[in-house]
Coordinates of C-alpha atoms and ligand atoms in Angstrom, one line a residue:
M144 CA 73.9 138.2 85.0
A145 CA 73.6 135.8 82.0
F146 CA 75.9 132.8 81.6
E147 CA 77.0 132.8 85.2
F148 CA 77.5 129.1 85.0
I149 CA 80.7 129.6 83.0
A150 CA 82.8 131.0 85.9
A151 CA 81.1 128.7 88.4
E152 CA 81.8 125.6 86.4
L153 CA 85.5 126.6 85.9
A154 CA 85.9 127.3 89.6
R155 CA 84.4 123.9 90.5
R156 CA 86.7 122.1 88.1
Q157 CA 89.7 124.0 89.6
E158 CA 88.6 123.0 93.2
D159 CA 88.3 119.3 92.2
S160 CA 91.8 119.3 90.6
L161 CA 90.0 118.7 87.3
L162 CA 90.6 121.9 85.3
R163 CA 92.0 121.2 81.9
R164 CA 94.6 123.3 80.2
R165 CA 96.5 123.0 76.9
Q166 CA 100.2 122.8 76.8
L167 CA 102.2 124.5 74.0
I168 CA 104.4 121.9 72.4
E169 CA 107.3 124.0 71.0
H170 CA 109.0 121.1 69.3
A171 CA 108.5 117.4 68.8
D172 CA 110.4 114.7 67.1
G173 CA 108.5 111.5 67.8
R174 CA 110.5 110.3 70.8
C175 CA 110.8 113.7 72.6
L176 CA 109.0 117.0 72.9
E177 CA 109.9 120.4 74.2
V178 CA 107.7 122.5 76.5
A179 CA 108.7 125.9 77.9
G180 CA 112.3 125.3 76.6
R181 CA 112.7 121.9 78.4
R182 CA 113.1 118.6 76.6
Y183 CA 111.1 115.6 77.8
L184 CA 110.7 111.9 76.7
N185 CA 107.2 111.8 75.3
F186 CA 105.1 108.9 76.7
S187 CA 101.8 110.6 75.8
S188 CA 101.6 110.3 72.1
N189 CA 99.2 108.2 69.9
D190 CA 101.7 108.1 67.1
Y191 CA 102.2 104.4 68.0
L192 CA 104.4 103.5 65.0
G193 CA 106.6 106.6 65.3
L194 CA 105.6 107.7 61.7
A195 CA 104.4 111.3 62.2
H196 CA 107.8 112.7 62.6
S197 CA 109.7 110.1 60.6
D198 CA 112.1 111.1 57.8
E199 CA 110.1 108.8 55.5
L200 CA 106.8 110.6 56.0
K201 CA 108.5 114.0 55.8
A202 CA 110.0 113.0 52.4
I203 CA 106.7 111.7 51.2
A204 CA 105.0 115.0 52.2
T205 CA 107.7 117.0 50.4
R206 CA 107.0 115.0 47.2
C207 CA 103.2 115.2 47.5
V208 CA 103.2 119.0 47.9
S209 CA 104.0 119.5 44.3
D210 CA 101.1 117.4 43.1
W211 CA 98.2 118.2 45.4
S212 CA 96.6 121.2 46.9
A213 CA 96.4 121.9 50.6
G214 CA 92.7 122.7 50.5
S215 CA 89.9 120.8 48.8
G216 CA 87.9 124.0 48.2
A217 CA 84.5 122.5 48.8
S218 CA 82.5 119.7 50.4
P219 CA 82.7 116.2 48.7
L220 CA 79.4 116.6 46.9
V221 CA 80.2 120.0 45.5
T222 CA 83.7 120.0 44.0
G223 CA 85.8 118.7 46.9
H224 CA 86.1 115.0 45.9
S225 CA 89.4 114.7 44.1
L226 CA 91.6 111.9 42.6
A227 CA 93.7 111.9 45.8
H228 CA 90.5 111.1 47.8
A229 CA 89.3 108.4 45.4
R230 CA 92.7 106.7 45.4
L231 CA 92.8 106.7 49.2
E232 CA 89.2 105.4 49.5
D233 CA 89.9 102.6 46.9
Y234 CA 93.1 101.5 48.7
L235 CA 91.3 101.3 52.0
A236 CA 88.3 99.4 50.6
D237 CA 90.7 96.9 49.2
L238 CA 92.8 96.7 52.4
T239 CA 89.8 96.2 54.7
G240 CA 87.8 94.0 52.4
R241 CA 84.8 96.4 52.4
D242 CA 82.7 97.6 49.5
K243 CA 83.3 101.2 50.0
V244 CA 85.1 103.9 52.0
L245 CA 84.1 107.4 53.0
L246 CA 86.7 109.9 54.3
F247 CA 86.2 112.4 57.2
N248 CA 88.3 115.2 58.7
S249 CA 88.2 113.5 62.1
G250 CA 87.2 110.3 63.8
F251 CA 84.8 112.4 65.9
A252 CA 82.9 113.5 62.8
A253 CA 82.9 109.9 61.3
N254 CA 81.4 108.5 64.5
Q255 CA 78.8 111.2 64.6
A256 CA 78.0 110.9 60.9
L257 CA 77.4 107.1 60.9
I258 CA 75.5 106.8 64.2
Q259 CA 73.3 109.8 63.6
S260 CA 72.4 108.9 60.1
L261 CA 71.8 105.2 60.7
M262 CA 69.8 105.6 63.8
A263 CA 67.9 108.8 62.8
K264 CA 64.6 107.0 62.8
G265 CA 65.0 105.4 66.2
G266 CA 65.8 101.8 67.2
H267 CA 68.2 100.6 69.8
I268 CA 71.9 101.3 70.3
L269 CA 73.8 98.9 72.6
A270 CA 77.2 100.4 73.4
D271 CA 80.1 99.2 75.6
K272 CA 80.2 101.3 78.8
L273 CA 83.6 102.7 77.9
S274 CA 82.8 103.8 74.3
H275 CA 84.4 107.0 73.1
A276 CA 82.6 110.3 73.8
S277 CA 82.1 110.8 70.0
M278 CA 80.1 107.5 69.8
L279 CA 78.0 108.3 72.9
D280 CA 77.3 111.9 71.7
G281 CA 76.3 110.5 68.3
A282 CA 73.9 108.1 69.9
L283 CA 72.4 110.7 72.2
A284 CA 71.7 112.9 69.2
T285 CA 69.4 110.3 67.7
Q286 CA 65.9 109.1 68.4
A287 CA 67.3 105.6 69.3
R288 CA 67.3 104.2 72.8
L289 CA 70.8 104.0 74.1
Q290 CA 71.7 101.3 76.5
R291 CA 75.3 100.7 77.7
Y292 CA 76.4 97.2 78.5
R293 CA 79.1 96.6 81.1
H294 CA 82.6 96.9 79.8
N295 CA 83.4 93.9 77.5
D296 CA 80.7 91.9 79.3
M297 CA 79.3 89.7 76.6
Q298 CA 76.8 88.0 79.1
H299 CA 75.3 91.4 79.8
L300 CA 75.2 92.3 76.1
S301 CA 73.5 88.9 75.4
E302 CA 70.8 89.7 78.0
L303 CA 70.2 93.1 76.5
V304 CA 69.8 91.9 72.9
L305 CA 67.0 89.6 74.1
K306 CA 64.9 92.6 75.1
V307 CA 65.3 94.6 71.9
D308 CA 63.7 94.4 68.5
G309 CA 63.8 96.4 65.3
D310 CA 66.8 98.3 64.1
T311 CA 69.7 97.7 66.5
L312 CA 73.3 98.9 66.4
I313 CA 75.9 97.3 68.7
M314 CA 79.0 99.4 69.0
T315 CA 82.4 99.1 70.6
E316 CA 85.9 100.3 70.4
G317 CA 88.5 97.8 69.2
V318 CA 91.2 98.9 71.6
F319 CA 89.8 101.0 74.5
S320 CA 91.4 104.4 74.5
M321 CA 91.8 104.9 78.2
D322 CA 92.2 101.3 79.4
G323 CA 94.1 99.8 76.5
D324 CA 92.3 96.4 76.6
K325 CA 90.6 94.9 73.5
A326 CA 87.1 94.1 72.7
P327 CA 86.1 90.4 72.1
I328 CA 85.1 91.2 68.4
S329 CA 84.2 87.8 67.2
R330 CA 81.8 87.3 70.1
L331 CA 80.3 90.7 69.5
C332 CA 79.8 89.8 65.8
D333 CA 78.1 86.5 66.8
I334 CA 75.8 88.2 69.2
A335 CA 74.9 90.9 66.5
A336 CA 74.2 88.1 64.0
S337 CA 71.9 86.3 66.5
C338 CA 69.5 89.3 66.6
Q339 CA 70.1 90.8 63.1
A340 CA 71.8 93.8 64.7
L341 CA 74.5 95.7 62.9
C342 CA 77.9 95.7 64.5
Y343 CA 80.0 98.9 64.5
L344 CA 83.7 99.0 65.4
D345 CA 85.7 102.2 66.2
D346 CA 89.2 101.0 65.7
A347 CA 91.0 104.3 66.3
H348 CA 93.7 102.6 68.4
G349 CA 93.9 99.3 66.7
F350 CA 94.2 100.3 63.1
G351 CA 97.8 100.2 61.8
V352 CA 99.0 98.5 65.0
L353 CA 97.1 95.2 65.3
G354 CA 97.0 92.3 62.9
P355 CA 99.9 90.9 60.7
Q356 CA 99.3 93.6 58.1
G357 CA 98.3 96.3 60.5
I358 CA 94.6 96.2 59.4
G359 CA 93.6 96.4 63.0
S360 CA 91.3 94.6 65.4
A361 CA 89.1 93.5 62.5
E362 CA 91.8 92.0 60.3
G363 CA 90.5 88.8 58.9
I364 CA 86.8 89.5 59.9
S365 CA 84.5 89.8 56.9
Q366 CA 82.2 92.7 56.0
H367 CA 79.3 90.3 56.4
A368 CA 80.2 89.7 60.1
L369 CA 81.3 93.2 60.8
P370 CA 79.7 95.6 58.3
L371 CA 80.6 99.0 60.0
L372 CA 84.2 99.9 60.5
M373 CA 85.7 103.2 61.5
A374 CA 89.4 104.0 62.0
T375 CA 91.4 107.2 62.3
F376 CA 94.6 108.4 60.6
G377 CA 95.6 110.6 63.5
K378 CA 97.2 107.8 65.6
A379 CA 99.2 105.0 64.1
I380 CA 99.1 106.3 60.6
G381 CA 100.8 109.6 61.6
T382 CA 98.5 112.1 59.7
S383 CA 94.9 113.0 60.6
G384 CA 91.4 112.3 59.5
A385 CA 89.4 109.2 59.5
F386 CA 87.4 106.7 57.3
L387 CA 84.3 104.5 57.4
A388 CA 84.6 101.2 55.6
I389 CA 81.1 100.0 54.8
P390 CA 78.8 98.1 52.5
A391 CA 77.8 99.9 49.2
T392 CA 74.2 100.6 50.3
V393 CA 75.3 102.2 53.6
H394 CA 77.8 104.3 51.6
D395 CA 75.1 105.5 49.2
Y396 CA 72.8 106.3 52.2
L397 CA 75.5 108.3 54.0
V398 CA 76.4 110.3 50.9
N399 CA 72.8 111.3 50.8
F400 CA 71.9 111.7 54.4
A401 CA 75.0 112.1 56.6
R402 CA 75.1 115.8 57.4
H403 CA 78.7 115.7 58.7
Y404 CA 79.7 114.5 55.3
I405 CA 77.5 116.6 53.1
Y406 CA 77.9 119.9 54.8
S407 CA 81.6 119.8 55.6
T408 CA 84.7 120.8 53.4
A409 CA 86.4 117.6 52.1
M410 CA 89.7 116.5 53.7
S411 CA 92.7 118.3 52.2
P412 CA 93.8 116.4 49.0
L413 CA 97.4 116.8 50.1
L414 CA 96.7 115.1 53.4
A415 CA 94.8 112.3 51.5
A416 CA 97.8 111.7 49.2
I417 CA 100.2 111.7 52.2
T418 CA 97.9 109.4 54.1
L419 CA 97.8 106.9 51.2
E420 CA 101.6 106.7 51.1
S421 CA 101.7 106.4 54.9
L422 CA 99.3 103.4 54.8
K423 CA 101.6 101.7 52.3
L424 CA 104.5 102.2 54.8
V425 CA 102.4 100.8 57.7
K426 CA 101.5 97.7 55.6
G427 CA 105.1 97.1 54.4
Q428 CA 107.0 98.0 57.5
A429 CA 106.0 95.1 59.9
W430 CA 109.2 96.0 61.8
R431 CA 107.5 99.0 63.2
R432 CA 104.7 96.8 64.8
E433 CA 107.4 94.3 65.9
K434 CA 109.4 97.0 67.7
L435 CA 106.3 98.3 69.4
S436 CA 105.4 94.9 70.6
E437 CA 109.0 94.5 72.0
N438 CA 108.6 97.9 73.8
I439 CA 105.2 96.9 75.3
H440 CA 106.7 93.6 76.5
C441 CA 109.8 95.3 77.9
F442 CA 107.6 97.9 79.8
R443 CA 105.3 95.3 81.3
H444 CA 108.2 93.0 82.3
L445 CA 110.1 95.9 84.0
C446 CA 106.9 97.1 85.8
Q447 CA 106.3 93.6 87.1
S448 CA 109.8 93.4 88.5
A449 CA 109.6 96.9 90.0
G450 CA 106.1 96.2 91.5
V451 CA 104.4 98.9 89.4
P452 CA 100.7 97.8 89.2
L453 CA 99.4 97.6 85.7
M454 CA 96.0 97.1 84.0
A455 CA 95.2 94.2 81.8
S456 CA 96.4 95.6 78.5
D457 CA 98.8 94.2 76.0
T458 CA 98.5 97.2 73.7
A459 CA 100.5 100.4 73.4
I460 CA 98.2 102.0 75.9
Q461 CA 99.4 101.1 79.4
P462 CA 97.5 103.0 82.1
V463 CA 98.6 103.3 85.8
L464 CA 95.4 103.5 87.7
M465 CA 95.7 106.0 90.6
G466 CA 92.1 106.7 91.6
D467 CA 92.4 110.1 93.1
A468 CA 92.8 113.0 90.7
E469 CA 95.1 115.0 92.9
R470 CA 97.5 112.1 93.5
T471 CA 97.5 111.6 89.7
L472 CA 98.5 115.2 89.1
T473 CA 101.3 114.9 91.8
L474 CA 102.7 111.7 90.2
C475 CA 102.5 113.4 86.8
Q476 CA 104.5 116.3 88.0
I477 CA 107.2 114.0 89.6
M478 CA 107.5 112.4 86.1
K479 CA 107.8 115.8 84.5
N480 CA 110.4 116.9 87.0
N481 CA 112.4 113.9 85.8
G482 CA 112.0 114.7 82.1
L483 CA 109.2 112.3 81.3
W484 CA 106.0 113.7 79.7
L485 CA 102.9 111.8 80.7
T486 CA 99.2 112.9 80.8
A487 CA 97.0 112.7 83.8
I488 CA 93.6 111.4 82.7
R489 CA 90.8 112.5 85.1
P490 CA 87.0 112.4 85.3
P491 CA 84.9 113.1 83.3
T492 CA 87.1 111.5 80.6
V493 CA 87.2 108.4 82.8
P494 CA 84.7 107.4 85.6
P495 CA 84.9 109.1 88.9
G496 CA 87.5 107.6 91.2
S497 CA 89.6 106.1 88.3
A498 CA 92.0 108.9 87.5
R499 CA 95.1 107.5 85.9
L500 CA 98.4 108.2 84.2
R501 CA 97.9 107.1 80.6
I502 CA 101.2 105.9 79.3
T503 CA 101.6 105.3 75.6
L504 CA 104.5 103.4 74.1
T505 CA 105.7 103.8 70.6
T506 CA 108.1 102.4 68.1
A507 CA 110.2 105.4 68.6
H508 CA 111.1 104.6 72.2
S509 CA 114.4 102.8 73.1
R510 CA 114.9 100.3 75.8
D511 CA 116.7 102.9 77.8
D512 CA 113.8 105.3 77.6
I513 CA 111.5 102.6 78.9
C514 CA 113.9 101.7 81.8
K515 CA 114.0 105.4 82.8
L516 CA 110.2 105.6 82.7
V517 CA 109.7 102.5 84.9
K518 CA 112.5 103.6 87.4
V519 CA 111.0 107.0 88.0
L520 CA 107.5 105.6 88.0
A521 CA 108.3 103.1 90.7
Q522 CA 110.1 105.8 92.8
G523 CA 107.2 108.2 92.3
L524 CA 104.6 105.6 93.4
N525 CA 106.7 104.5 96.4
G526 CA 107.2 108.2 97.5
D527 CA 103.5 108.7 97.0
K528 CA 102.4 105.9 99.3
Ligands
PLP641 C1 88.2 105.6 70.3 C2 88.3 106.9 69.6 N1 87.4 107.2 68.7 C3 87.4 108.4 68.0 C4 88.3 109.4 68.3 C5 88.3 110.7 67.5 O1 89.2 110.6 66.5 P1 89.8 112.0 66.0 O2 90.9 112.4 66.9 O3 90.3 111.7 64.6 O4 88.7 113.0 66.0 C6 89.3 109.1 69.3 C7 90.3 110.2 69.5 O5 91.0 110.3 70.5 C8 89.3 107.9 69.9 O6 90.2 107.6 70.9

């Protein structure tokens, strides 16, 4: 029989406690969610600033609905590029200090578009070992040679750059999505400059959250030092989609050669308009970043007192490393039994033997929420030993 691998692969995943399933979220309000009629505190959301379900963003969406259409009707090069898109692009170019911005329906598409177009003719790609799947898939679809340097290891990267010549792209995440630690961006830029490589930053988890104005991991770093910047709207900004902030020549090149951009319907104008207003909130409401920092500090402090082992992260992503996938699922279930929603992250999303609970903190959590989380976590870990 053809396609026998489908059933076999699913059975293998099930046996290894690695089978993935979606959960139907029946209701969500930022702090909590409901699944199968039960309410949980949500510690699994990337809506770091608590904007997605906020009254402010809902009011903005209601206002925008009368001015903008839900669908763009065509790809950007046909008739899909509207005033809503142009305004969002101009705002982002100004905010990030880059020449130009291009919008995408997802961060996955933006990563693929940039990497595949820029490296179509070959060359070298040096990527942090923990780079997101969309970056690695983009790299694997090119003629370029992909080499992965050890996570955040600038010594290893410096050794690799000595052995490459020609067009070289160095790429990293700003805040690593599964570990929560940050890349040493200034060092990366220096290394890129030393070998005339281009530096590419995927700041999906830093944009909106890091930097005094929420510009992200690259706030204050010039286009000259860091020419290629990507960030998403689906996390701290509370909507969805993504953008590339890039030099004018790269912009023109992508408009002509990036297949993900050319052959895909442009982002919804309504979404672009809402996203622009959300970005203004993010910039103006520093209190959301401050509250998030307080929550992170509170969580880490309570965990240290309760003997919960943490990873070296000072961001909203606070993983609890378990190692074994089955143990991680068991702890996840204990948390759920106590009304706490967390996600077990297992291979192949993370390397074998490094399954973990990925806790995400947001502005919407209260101190009491975090106290409850740490208490149940400590009990669960102790019972688990
Ligand atoms: C680091 C990173 N890059 C890119 C993406 C993809 O972004 P999007 O969800 O907008 O496709 C994600 C999504 O989780 C991510 O974590």
